[in-house]
Coordinates of C-alpha atoms in Angstrom, one line a residue:
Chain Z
X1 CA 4.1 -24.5 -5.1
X2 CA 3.0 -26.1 -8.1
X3 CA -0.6 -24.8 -9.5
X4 CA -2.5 -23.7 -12.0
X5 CA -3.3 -20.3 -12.3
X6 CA -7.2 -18.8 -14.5
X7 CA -5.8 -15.1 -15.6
X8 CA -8.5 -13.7 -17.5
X9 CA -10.3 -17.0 -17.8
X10 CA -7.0 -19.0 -19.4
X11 CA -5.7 -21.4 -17.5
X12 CA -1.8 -21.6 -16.9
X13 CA 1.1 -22.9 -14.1
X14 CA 1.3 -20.3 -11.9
X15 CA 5.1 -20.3 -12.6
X16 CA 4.5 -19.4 -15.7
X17 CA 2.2 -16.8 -15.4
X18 CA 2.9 -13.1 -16.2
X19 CA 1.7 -10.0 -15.8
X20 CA 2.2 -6.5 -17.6
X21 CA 4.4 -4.1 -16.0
X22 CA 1.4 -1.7 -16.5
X23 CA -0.7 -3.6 -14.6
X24 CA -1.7 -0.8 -12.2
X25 CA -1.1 -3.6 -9.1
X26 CA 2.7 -3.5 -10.0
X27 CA 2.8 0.3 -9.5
X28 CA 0.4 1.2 -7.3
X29 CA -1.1 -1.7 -5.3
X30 CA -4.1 -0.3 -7.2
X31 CA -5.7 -3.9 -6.2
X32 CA -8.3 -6.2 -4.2
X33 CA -8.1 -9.9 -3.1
X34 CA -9.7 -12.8 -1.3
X35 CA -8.4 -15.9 0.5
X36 CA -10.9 -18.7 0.8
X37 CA -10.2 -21.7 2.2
X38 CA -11.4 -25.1 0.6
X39 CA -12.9 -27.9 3.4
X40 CA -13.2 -31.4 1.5
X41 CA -13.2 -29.9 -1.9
X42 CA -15.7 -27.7 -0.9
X43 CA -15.4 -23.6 -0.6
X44 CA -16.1 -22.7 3.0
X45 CA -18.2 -19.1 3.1
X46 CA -17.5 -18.9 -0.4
X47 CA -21.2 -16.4 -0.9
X48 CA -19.7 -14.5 2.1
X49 CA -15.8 -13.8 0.4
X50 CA -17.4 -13.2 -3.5
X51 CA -19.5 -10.7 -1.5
X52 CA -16.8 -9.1 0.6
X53 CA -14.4 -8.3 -2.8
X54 CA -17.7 -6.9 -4.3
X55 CA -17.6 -4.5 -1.7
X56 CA -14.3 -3.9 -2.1
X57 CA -14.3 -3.4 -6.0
X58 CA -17.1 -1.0 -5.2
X59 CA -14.9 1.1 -2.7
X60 CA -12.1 1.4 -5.5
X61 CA -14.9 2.2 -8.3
X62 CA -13.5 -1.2 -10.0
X63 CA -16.1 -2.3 -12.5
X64 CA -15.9 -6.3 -13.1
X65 CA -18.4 -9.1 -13.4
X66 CA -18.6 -11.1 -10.3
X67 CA -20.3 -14.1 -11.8
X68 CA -17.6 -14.0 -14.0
X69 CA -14.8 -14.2 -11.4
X70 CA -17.1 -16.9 -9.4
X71 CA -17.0 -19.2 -12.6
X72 CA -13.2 -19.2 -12.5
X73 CA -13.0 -19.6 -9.5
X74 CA -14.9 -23.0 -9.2
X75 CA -12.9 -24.3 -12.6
X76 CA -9.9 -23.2 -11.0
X77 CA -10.2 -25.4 -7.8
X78 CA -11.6 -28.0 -10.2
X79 CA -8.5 -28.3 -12.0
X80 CA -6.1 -27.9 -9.7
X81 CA -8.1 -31.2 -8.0
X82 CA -8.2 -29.1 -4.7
X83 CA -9.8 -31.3 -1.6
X84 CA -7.6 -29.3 1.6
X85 CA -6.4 -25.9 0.9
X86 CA -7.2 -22.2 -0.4
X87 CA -8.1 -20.3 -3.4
X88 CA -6.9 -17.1 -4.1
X89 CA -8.2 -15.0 -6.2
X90 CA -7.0 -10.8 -6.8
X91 CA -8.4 -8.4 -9.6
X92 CA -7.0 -5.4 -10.5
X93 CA -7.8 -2.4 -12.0
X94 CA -6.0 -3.3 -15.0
X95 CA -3.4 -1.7 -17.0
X96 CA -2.6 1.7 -18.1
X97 CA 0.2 4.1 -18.6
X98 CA 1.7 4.7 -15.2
X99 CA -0.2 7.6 -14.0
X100 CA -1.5 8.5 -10.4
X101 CA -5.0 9.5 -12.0
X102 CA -7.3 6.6 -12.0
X103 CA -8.4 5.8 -15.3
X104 CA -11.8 5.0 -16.1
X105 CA -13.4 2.1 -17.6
X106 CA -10.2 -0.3 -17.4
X107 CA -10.7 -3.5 -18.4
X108 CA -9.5 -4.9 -14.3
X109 CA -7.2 -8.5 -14.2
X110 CA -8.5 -11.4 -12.5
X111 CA -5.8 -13.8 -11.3
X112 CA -7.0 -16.7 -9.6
X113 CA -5.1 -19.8 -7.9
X114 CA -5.4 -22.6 -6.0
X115 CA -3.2 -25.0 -3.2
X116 CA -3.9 -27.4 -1.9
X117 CA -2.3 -27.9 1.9
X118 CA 0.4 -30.4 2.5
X119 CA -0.6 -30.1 6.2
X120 CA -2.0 -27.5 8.2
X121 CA 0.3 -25.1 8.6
X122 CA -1.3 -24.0 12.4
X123 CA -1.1 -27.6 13.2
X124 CA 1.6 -27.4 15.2
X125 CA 0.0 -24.4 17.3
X126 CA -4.0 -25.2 17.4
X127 CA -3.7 -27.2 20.7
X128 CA -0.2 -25.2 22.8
X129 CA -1.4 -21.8 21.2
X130 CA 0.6 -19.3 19.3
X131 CA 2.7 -16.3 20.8
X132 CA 2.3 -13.2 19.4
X133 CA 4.5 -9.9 19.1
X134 CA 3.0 -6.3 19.3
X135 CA 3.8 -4.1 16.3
X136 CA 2.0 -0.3 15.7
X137 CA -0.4 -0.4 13.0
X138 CA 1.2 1.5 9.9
X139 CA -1.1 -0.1 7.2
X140 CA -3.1 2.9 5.4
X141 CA -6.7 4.0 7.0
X142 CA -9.1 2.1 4.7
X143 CA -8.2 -1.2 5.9
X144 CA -11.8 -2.2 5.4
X145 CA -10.9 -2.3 1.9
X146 CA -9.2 -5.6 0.9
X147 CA -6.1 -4.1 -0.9
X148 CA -3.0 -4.9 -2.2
X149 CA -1.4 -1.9 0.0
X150 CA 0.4 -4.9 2.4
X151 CA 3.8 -3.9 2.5
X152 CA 2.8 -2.7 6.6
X153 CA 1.4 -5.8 7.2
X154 CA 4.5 -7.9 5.6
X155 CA 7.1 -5.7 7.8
X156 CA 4.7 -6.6 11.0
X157 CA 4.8 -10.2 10.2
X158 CA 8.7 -10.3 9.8
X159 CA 9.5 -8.6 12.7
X160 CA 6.9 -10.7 14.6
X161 CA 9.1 -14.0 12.8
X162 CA 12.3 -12.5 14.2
X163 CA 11.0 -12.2 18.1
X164 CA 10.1 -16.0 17.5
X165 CA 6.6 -15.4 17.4
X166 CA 4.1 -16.4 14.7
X167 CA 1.7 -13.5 14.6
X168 CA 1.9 -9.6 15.0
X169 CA -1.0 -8.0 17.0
X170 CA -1.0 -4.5 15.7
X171 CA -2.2 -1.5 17.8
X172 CA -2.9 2.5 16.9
X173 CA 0.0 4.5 18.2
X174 CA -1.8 7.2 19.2
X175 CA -4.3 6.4 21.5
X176 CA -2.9 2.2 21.8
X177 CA -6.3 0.6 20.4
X178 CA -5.5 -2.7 19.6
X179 CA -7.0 -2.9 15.7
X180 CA -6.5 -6.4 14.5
X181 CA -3.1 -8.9 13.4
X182 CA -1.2 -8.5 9.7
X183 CA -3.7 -11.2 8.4
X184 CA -6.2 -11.9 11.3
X185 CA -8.7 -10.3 13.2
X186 CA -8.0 -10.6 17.5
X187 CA -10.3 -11.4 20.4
X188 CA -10.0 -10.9 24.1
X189 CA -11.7 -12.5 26.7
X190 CA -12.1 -10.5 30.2
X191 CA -14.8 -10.8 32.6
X192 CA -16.3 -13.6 30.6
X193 CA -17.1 -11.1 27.7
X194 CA -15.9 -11.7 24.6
X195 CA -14.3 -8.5 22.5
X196 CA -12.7 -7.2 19.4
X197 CA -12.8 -4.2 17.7
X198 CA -15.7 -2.9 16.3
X199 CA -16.3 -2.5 12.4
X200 CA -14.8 0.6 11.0
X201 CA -12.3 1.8 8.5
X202 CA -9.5 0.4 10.8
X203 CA -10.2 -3.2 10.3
X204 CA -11.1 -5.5 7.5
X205 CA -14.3 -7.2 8.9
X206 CA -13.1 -10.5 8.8
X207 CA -15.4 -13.6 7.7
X208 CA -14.1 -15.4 10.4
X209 CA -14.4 -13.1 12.8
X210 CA -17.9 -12.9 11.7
X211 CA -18.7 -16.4 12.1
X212 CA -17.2 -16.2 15.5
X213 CA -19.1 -13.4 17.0
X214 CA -21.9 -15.6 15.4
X215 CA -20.7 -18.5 17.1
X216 CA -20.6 -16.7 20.6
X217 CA -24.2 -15.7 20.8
X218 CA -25.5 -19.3 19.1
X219 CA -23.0 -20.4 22.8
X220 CA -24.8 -17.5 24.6
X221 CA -21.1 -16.4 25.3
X222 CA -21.4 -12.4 25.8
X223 CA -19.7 -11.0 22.7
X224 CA -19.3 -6.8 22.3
X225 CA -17.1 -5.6 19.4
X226 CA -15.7 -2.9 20.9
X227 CA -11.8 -1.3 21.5
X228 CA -9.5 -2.5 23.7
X229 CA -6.0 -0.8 24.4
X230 CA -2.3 -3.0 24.6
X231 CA -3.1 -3.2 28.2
X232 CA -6.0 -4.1 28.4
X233 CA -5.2 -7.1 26.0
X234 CA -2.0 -8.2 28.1
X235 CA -4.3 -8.4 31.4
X236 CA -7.0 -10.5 29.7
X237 CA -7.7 -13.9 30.4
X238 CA -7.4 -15.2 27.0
X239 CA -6.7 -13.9 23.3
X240 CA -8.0 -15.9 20.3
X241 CA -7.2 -14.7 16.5
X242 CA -9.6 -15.8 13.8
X243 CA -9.1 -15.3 9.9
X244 CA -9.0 -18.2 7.1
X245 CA -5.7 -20.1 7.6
X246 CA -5.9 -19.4 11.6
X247 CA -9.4 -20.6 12.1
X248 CA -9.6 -20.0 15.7
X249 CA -6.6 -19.7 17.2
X250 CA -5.2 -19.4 20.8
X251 CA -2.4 -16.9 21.6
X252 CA -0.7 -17.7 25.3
X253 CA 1.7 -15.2 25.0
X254 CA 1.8 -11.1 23.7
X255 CA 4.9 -9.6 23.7
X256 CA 6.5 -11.8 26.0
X257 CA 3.7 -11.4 28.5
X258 CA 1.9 -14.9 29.3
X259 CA -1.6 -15.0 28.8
X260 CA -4.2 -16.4 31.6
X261 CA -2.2 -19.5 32.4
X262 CA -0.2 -19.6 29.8
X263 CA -2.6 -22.3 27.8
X264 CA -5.3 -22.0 25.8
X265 CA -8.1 -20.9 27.5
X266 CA -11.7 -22.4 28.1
X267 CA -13.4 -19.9 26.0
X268 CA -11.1 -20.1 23.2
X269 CA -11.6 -23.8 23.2
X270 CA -15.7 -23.8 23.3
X271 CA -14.8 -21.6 20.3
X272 CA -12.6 -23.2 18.3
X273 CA -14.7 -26.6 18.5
X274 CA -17.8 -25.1 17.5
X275 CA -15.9 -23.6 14.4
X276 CA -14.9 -27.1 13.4
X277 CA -18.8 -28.5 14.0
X278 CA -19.2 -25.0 11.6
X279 CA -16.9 -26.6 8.8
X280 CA -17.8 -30.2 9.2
X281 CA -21.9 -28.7 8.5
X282 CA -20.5 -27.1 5.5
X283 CA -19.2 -30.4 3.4
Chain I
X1 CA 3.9 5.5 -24.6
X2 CA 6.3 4.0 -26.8
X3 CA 9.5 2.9 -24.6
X4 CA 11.9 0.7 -23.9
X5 CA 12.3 -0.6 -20.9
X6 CA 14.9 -2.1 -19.1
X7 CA 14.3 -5.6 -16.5
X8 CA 17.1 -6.5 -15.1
X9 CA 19.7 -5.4 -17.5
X10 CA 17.3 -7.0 -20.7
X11 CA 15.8 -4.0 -23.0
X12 CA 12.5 -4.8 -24.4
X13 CA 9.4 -2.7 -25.1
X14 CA 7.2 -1.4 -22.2
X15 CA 4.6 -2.3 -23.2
X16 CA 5.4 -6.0 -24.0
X17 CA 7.3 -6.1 -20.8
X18 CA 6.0 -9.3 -18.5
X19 CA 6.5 -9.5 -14.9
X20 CA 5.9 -12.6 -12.6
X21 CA 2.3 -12.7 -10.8
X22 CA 4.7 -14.1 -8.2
X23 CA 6.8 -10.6 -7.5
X24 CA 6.0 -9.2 -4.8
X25 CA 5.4 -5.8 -5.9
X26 CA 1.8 -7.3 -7.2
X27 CA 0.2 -9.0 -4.2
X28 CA 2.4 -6.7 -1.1
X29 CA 3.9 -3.5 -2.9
X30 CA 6.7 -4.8 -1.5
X31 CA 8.8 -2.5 -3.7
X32 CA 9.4 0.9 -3.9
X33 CA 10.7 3.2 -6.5
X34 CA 12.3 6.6 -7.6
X35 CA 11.3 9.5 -10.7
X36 CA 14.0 11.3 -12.2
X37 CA 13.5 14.3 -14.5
X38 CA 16.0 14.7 -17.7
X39 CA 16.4 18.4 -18.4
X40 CA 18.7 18.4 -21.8
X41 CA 19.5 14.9 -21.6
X42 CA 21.1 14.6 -18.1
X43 CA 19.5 13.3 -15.5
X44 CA 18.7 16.1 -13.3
X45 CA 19.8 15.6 -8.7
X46 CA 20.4 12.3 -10.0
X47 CA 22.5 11.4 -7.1
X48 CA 20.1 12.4 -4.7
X49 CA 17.5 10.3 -6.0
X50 CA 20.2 7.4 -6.2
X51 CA 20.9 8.0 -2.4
X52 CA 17.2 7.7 -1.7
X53 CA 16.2 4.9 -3.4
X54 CA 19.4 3.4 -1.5
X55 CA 17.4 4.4 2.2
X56 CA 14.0 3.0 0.8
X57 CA 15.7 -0.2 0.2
X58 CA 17.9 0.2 3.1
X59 CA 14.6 0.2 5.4
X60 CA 12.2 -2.6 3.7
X61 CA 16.0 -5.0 3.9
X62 CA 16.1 -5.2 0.1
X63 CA 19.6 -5.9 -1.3
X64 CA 20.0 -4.3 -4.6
X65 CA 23.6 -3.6 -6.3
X66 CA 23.0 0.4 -6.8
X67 CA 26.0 0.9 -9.5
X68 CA 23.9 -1.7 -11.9
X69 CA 20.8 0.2 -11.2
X70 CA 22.7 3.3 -12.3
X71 CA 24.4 1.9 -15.3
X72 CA 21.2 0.3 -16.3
X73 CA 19.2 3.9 -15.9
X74 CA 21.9 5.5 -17.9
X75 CA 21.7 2.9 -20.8
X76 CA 18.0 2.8 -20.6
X77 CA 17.4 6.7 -20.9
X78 CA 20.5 6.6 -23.5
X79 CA 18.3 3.6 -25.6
X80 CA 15.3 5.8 -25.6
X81 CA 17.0 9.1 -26.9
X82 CA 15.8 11.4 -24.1
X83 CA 15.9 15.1 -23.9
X84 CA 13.3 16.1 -21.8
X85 CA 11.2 13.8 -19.7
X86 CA 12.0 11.6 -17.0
X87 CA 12.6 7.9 -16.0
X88 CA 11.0 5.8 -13.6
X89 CA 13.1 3.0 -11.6
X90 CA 11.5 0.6 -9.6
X91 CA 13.2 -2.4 -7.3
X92 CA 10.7 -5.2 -6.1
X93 CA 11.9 -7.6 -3.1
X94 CA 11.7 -10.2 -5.8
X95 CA 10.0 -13.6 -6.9
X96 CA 8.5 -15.7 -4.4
X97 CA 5.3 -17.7 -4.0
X98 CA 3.0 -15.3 -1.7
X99 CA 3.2 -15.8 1.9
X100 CA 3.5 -12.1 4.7
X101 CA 6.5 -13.3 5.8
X102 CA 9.6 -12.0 3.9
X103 CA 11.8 -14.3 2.5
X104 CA 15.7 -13.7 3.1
X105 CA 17.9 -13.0 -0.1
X106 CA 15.2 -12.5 -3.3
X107 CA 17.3 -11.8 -6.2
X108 CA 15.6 -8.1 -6.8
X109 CA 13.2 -7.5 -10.1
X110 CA 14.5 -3.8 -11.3
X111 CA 12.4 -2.5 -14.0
X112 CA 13.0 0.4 -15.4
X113 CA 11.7 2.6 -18.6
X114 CA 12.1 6.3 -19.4
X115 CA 9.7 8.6 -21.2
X116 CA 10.1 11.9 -23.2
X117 CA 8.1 14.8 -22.8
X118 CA 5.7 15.8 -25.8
X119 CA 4.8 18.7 -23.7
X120 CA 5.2 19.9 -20.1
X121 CA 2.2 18.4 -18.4
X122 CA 1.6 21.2 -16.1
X123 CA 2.7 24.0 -18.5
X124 CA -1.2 25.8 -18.6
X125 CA -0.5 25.7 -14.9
X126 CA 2.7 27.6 -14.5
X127 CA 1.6 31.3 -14.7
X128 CA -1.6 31.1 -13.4
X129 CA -1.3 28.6 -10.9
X130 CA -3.1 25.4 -9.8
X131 CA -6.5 24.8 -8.0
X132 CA -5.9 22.0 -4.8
X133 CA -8.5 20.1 -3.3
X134 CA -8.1 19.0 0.6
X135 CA -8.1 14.8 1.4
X136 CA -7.5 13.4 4.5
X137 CA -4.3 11.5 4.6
X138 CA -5.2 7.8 4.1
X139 CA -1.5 6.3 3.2
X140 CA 0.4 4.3 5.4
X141 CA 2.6 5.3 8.5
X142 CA 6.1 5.0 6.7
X143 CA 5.4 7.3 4.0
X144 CA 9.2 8.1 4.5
X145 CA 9.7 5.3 2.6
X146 CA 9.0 5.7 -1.6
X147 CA 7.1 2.3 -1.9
X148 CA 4.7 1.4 -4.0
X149 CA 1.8 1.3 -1.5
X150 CA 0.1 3.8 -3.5
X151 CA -3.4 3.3 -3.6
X152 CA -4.5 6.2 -0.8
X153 CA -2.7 8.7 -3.0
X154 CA -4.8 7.5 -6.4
X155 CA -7.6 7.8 -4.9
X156 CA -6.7 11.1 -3.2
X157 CA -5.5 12.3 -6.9
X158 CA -8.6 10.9 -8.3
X159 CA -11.1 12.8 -5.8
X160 CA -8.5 16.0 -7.0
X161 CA -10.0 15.8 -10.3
X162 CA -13.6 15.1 -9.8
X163 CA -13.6 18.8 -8.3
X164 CA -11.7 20.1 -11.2
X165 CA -8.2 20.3 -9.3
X166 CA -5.0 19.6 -10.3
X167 CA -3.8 18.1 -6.9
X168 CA -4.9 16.9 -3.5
X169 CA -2.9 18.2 -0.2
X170 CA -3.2 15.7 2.4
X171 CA -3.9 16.4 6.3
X172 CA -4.5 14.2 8.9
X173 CA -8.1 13.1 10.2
X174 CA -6.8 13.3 13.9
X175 CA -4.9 17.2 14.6
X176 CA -5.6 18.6 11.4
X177 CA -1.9 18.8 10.3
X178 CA -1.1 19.3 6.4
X179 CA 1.7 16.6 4.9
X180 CA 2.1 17.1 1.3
X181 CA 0.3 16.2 -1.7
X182 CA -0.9 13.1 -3.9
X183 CA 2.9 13.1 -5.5
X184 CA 4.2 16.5 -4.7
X185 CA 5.6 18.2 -1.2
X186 CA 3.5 21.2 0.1
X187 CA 4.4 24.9 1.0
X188 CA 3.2 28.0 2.9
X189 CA 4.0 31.7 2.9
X190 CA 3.1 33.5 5.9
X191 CA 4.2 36.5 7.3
X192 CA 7.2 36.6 4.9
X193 CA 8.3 33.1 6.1
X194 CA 8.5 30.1 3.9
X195 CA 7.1 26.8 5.6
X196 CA 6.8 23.3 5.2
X197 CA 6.0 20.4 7.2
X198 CA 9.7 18.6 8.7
X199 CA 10.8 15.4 8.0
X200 CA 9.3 12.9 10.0
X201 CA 8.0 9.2 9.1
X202 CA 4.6 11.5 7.6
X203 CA 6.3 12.7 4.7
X204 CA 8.6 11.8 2.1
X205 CA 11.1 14.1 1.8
X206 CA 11.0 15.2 -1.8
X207 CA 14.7 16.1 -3.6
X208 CA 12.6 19.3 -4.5
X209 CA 11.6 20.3 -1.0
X210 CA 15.0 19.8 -0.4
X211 CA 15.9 22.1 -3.6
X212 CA 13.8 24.8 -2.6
X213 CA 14.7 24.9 1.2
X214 CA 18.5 25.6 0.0
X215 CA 17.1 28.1 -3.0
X216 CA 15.4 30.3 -0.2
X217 CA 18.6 29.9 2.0
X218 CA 20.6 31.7 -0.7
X219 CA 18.1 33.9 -1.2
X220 CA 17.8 34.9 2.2
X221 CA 13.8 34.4 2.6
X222 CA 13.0 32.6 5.8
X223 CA 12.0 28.7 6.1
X224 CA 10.9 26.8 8.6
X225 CA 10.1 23.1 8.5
X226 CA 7.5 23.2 10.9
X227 CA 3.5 21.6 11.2
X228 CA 0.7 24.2 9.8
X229 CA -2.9 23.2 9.9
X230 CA -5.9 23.1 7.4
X231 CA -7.1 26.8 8.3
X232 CA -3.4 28.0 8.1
X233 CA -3.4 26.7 4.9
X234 CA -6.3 28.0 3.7
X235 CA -5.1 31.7 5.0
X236 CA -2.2 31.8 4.2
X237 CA -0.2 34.4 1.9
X238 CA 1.1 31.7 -0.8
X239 CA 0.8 28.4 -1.4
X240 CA 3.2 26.2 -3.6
X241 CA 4.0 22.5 -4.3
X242 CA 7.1 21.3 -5.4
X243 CA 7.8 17.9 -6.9
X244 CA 9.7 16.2 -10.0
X245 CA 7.1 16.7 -12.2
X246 CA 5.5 20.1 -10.7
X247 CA 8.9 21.7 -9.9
X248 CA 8.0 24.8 -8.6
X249 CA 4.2 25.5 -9.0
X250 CA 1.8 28.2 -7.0
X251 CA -1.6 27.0 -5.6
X252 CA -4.4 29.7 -5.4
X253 CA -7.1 27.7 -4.7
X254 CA -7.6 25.0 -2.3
X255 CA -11.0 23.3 -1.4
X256 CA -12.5 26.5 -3.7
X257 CA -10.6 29.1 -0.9
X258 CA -9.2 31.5 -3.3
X259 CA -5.2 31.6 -1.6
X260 CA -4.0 35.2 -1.2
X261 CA -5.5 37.5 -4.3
X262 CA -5.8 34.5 -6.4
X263 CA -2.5 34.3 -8.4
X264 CA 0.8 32.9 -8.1
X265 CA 2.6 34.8 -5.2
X266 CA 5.7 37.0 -5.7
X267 CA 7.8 34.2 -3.1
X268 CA 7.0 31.4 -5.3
X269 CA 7.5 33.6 -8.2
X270 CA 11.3 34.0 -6.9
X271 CA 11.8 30.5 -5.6
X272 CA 10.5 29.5 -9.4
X273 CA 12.9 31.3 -11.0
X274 CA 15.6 29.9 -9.0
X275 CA 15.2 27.0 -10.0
X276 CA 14.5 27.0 -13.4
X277 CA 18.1 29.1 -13.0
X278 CA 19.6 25.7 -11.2
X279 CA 18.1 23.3 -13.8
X280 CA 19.7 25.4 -16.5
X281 CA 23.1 25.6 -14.4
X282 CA 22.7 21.8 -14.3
X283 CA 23.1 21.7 -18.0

């Protein structure tokens, strides 16, 4: 992955770039991040992500100057020529002795890169679906803050890998609520409603999922955000994921239990087009 | 903090030690990490800690030769001439370009630094006691596991000290139930009868908990590792935290609840003394 990395404003290969061990990310995930994808060299939502990691900064009491990062950002993609792919851009609170105690007035890191795609790496999914594992959901409880703290998600994603499946859909172990995937936000469809889990401090409100609850009611599909249980999401007639790299996604399978039919349903696929009429506006 | 640390076998200063943007310890916390006290210059339960930070890896699937991390822990406190503090080890997965899914066979990134004591950071604390504030328990499921997913217990630490407290203890929003603290392991003395919460996947079970369960063996007070809740805490006889750092250290205030008659118990007192006895034996 050969790119050029903006930390602090200086631009450098990503392979090259280091960070200081004190860098409070190393020790203590004390960190926030976006993903934004890039549409015909364009960034898709971009007002939407800049304005979700303000929110997160602000959780974590992270002071840093968003224009700042938003300037990088663009010269970033600029130089790295990207036309199909994803910036990424994390800031951290910056660096200080290792301490638990949150120092105040840091000066935070901005690290910032860009790729661009060699293909799609859903491509081989978006029309047959993807099958999906079902993993409890061990990530911390402020999952509405874009952190660093993805070591849960990372052990849900490998195990989903080793069933042969290309997604984990996570669930609450105590009362089974179904909260969202390690990177993507999950849909059902039953009765003809649409549903996924309402906003709260157990999901990161995902700017895709946004745009598709948005989508729905522009389709006058019914669309409630509210909890569904593991059974309740292997009985329904379809399961979509949404999120940055997934777009809209299909899922035929959960756990080894077929979904609907086993294809991609009808809903799912009014969906997913209008998402791609969505990016195709955006150029 | 002047030290010398130790990455992968090199020795160079702390603070001009660089690490890759691309090690997973800075976008996943995929990494975790161990804290040994030196008490006269020898590593103190060093062993123990050596045997855990074998399980942590053990369970994330990291493959790290332990008898280098050893050797290089030994050379490294030796380079920095330590009597009295303590070093810090941590093993990342390793170097990769980010993506969830783990990669199979990362060569390790094992950073270590030690750091002498100019003083005993909670020595104004050891006669009279500390004041605890109450958090809910934000950090992830496996917290069995000594990662670096640390953020919840920063923030938990940080809230501590916005109420003028030395430490947060940690219960769960759903039943109530106490786990330990920011960075330390939590006790209560009721009715004569020493108690702490038992090893499960909602605590990590601290070399000093384990310390002070065999020091009240051989002193014949009762333990149990069993579940108390916020108001047991709160009414209860004594209440003491143990931890590398803390050791042995009475609580007499938590969430402004005076604990008992306000000063440091006549069980922790014993328990205290124990082990300030075993530390010296350890000599």
């Amino acid at each position: 992955m050969k790119t050029l990395a903006t930390f602090n404003g200086q631009i450098q290969p990503l392979e090259h770039l280091k960070i200081s061990a004190n860098d409070r990310a190393f020790y203590f995930a004390d960190a926030v991040y976006e993903v934004v994808r890039i549409y015909s060299g364009k960034l898709f939502l971009f007002a939407e992500h800049l304005s979700r990691l303000g929110r997160s900064l602000a959780s974590l009491g992270i002071k840093c100057d968003l224009s700042l990062v938003e300037k990088d950002i663009m010269e970033n993609v600029n130089a790295n020529k990207i036309f199909d792919g994803y910036v990424y851009v994390q800031v951290s609170r910056g660096e200080a002795p290792r301490a638990h105690q949150i120092p105040k007035n840091l000066k935070p890191n901005v690290t910032i890169y860009s790729v661009e795609f060699v293909s799609d790496p859903f491509a081989p999914f978006r029309a047959s679906g993807i099958k999906a594992s079902l993993h409890p959901d061990w990530r911390w409880k402020r999952r509405d803050i874009k952190s660093t703290n993805l070591l849960a998600n990372c052990i849900a994603r490998d195990r989903a890998e080793s069933e042969n499946c290309q997604e984990a859909i996570l669930y609450e172990e105590d009362d089974f609520a179904i909260t969202e995937c390690s990177s993507n936000n999950v849909f059902i469809v039953s009765s003809n409603t649409l549903r996924t889990p309402p906003v709260s401090n157990r999901i990161l409100n995902g700017i895709t999922r946004q745009c598709v609850l948005a989508i729905a009611k522009s389709l006058n599909i019914e669309a409630v955000e509210e909890n569904f249980t593991v059974s309740e999401l292997k009985f329904a007639d379809e399961v979509l994921i949404t999120g940055s790299f997934a777009e809209v996604l299909g899922v035929v399978s959960v756990a080894g239990c077929t979904i609907g039919d086993g294809s991609v349903g009808p809903v799912t696929r009014m969906i997913s087009e209008s998402f791609q009429d969505l990016k195709k506006a955006s150029h």
